[in-house]
XYZ file of C-alpha atoms in Angstrom:
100
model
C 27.098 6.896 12.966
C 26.227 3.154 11.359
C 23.906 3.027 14.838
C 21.722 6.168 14.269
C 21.171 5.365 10.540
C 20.699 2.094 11.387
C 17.442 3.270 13.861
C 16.418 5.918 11.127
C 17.853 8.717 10.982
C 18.079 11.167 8.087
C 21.240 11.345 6.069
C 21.046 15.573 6.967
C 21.130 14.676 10.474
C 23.745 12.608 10.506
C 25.857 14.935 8.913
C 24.421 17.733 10.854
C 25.849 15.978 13.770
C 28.614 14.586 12.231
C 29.705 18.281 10.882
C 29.078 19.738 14.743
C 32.467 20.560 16.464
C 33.391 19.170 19.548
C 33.908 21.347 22.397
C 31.046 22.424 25.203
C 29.244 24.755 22.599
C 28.089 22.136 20.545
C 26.577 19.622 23.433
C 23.318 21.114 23.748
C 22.853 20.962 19.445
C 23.859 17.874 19.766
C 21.676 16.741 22.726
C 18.476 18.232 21.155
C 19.211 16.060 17.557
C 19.565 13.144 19.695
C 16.658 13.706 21.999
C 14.556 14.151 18.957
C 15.643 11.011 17.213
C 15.356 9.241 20.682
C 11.537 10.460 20.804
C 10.578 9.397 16.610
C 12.544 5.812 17.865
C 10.003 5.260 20.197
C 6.970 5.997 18.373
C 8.424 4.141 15.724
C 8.566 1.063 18.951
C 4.918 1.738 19.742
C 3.534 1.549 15.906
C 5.539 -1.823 15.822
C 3.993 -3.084 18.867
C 0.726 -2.120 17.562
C 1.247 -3.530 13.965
C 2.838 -7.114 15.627
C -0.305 -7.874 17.555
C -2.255 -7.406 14.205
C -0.059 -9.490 12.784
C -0.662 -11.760 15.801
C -4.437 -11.899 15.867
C -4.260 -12.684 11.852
C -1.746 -15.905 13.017
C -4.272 -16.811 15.653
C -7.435 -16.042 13.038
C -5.410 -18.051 10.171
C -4.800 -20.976 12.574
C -8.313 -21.227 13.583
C -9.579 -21.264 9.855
C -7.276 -24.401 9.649
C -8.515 -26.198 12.678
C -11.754 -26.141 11.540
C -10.469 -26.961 7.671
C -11.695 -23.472 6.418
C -10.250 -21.268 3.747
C -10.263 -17.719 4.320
C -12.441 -17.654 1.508
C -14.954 -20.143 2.510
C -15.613 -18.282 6.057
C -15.697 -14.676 4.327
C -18.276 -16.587 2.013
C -20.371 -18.076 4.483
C -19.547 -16.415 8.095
C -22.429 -14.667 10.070
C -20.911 -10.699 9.793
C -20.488 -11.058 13.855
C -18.684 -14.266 13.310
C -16.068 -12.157 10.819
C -12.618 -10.762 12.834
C -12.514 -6.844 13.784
C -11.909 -4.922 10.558
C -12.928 -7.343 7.900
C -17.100 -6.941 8.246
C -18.863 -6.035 5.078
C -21.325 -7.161 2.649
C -22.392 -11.158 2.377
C -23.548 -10.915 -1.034
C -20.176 -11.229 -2.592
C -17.107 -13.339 -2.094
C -14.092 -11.206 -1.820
C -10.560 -12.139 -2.178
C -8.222 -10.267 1.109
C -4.383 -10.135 0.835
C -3.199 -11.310 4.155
């Protein structure tokens, strides 16, 4: 039980499964909450994936800015809107502070 709440699952399900009896009637209830929380696991794995090489790219972006002894208010200030990271174009005619 501490495994599937640890990977997410609903307090209801856990007792749903928790309350099933044991016996062959109850296997393919049992198989169907588990197949479901198996398939919202793995999209959960995929959105992490996705949100770790943002995270990633902002390490890389935040390392260049201090190779070349830039804040990331000084480049947002002065960068060419090309010159800017995917995401973060917009106007030059203000300086704008971004939580990173």
């Amino acid at each position: 039980m501490q495994a599937l709440r640890r990977t997410g699952m609903s307090v209801d399900d856990v007792r749903a499964f928790v309350r099933m009896g044991s016996g062959l009637e109850w296997h393919d209830r049992r198989t169907a909450l588990l197949e479901r929380h198996a398939a919202a696991i793995e999209q959960q794995i995929g959105q992490l994936g996705e949100d770790l090489a943002v995270v990633r790219e902002k390490i890389a972006h935040h390392r260049d800015l201090r190779r070349r002894g830039l804040d990331c208010e000084d480049e947002i200030g002065t960068a060419a809107p090309d010159a800017l990271p995917p995401g973060e174009a917009g106007p030059r005619t203000t300086r704008t502070t971004r939580a990173t």
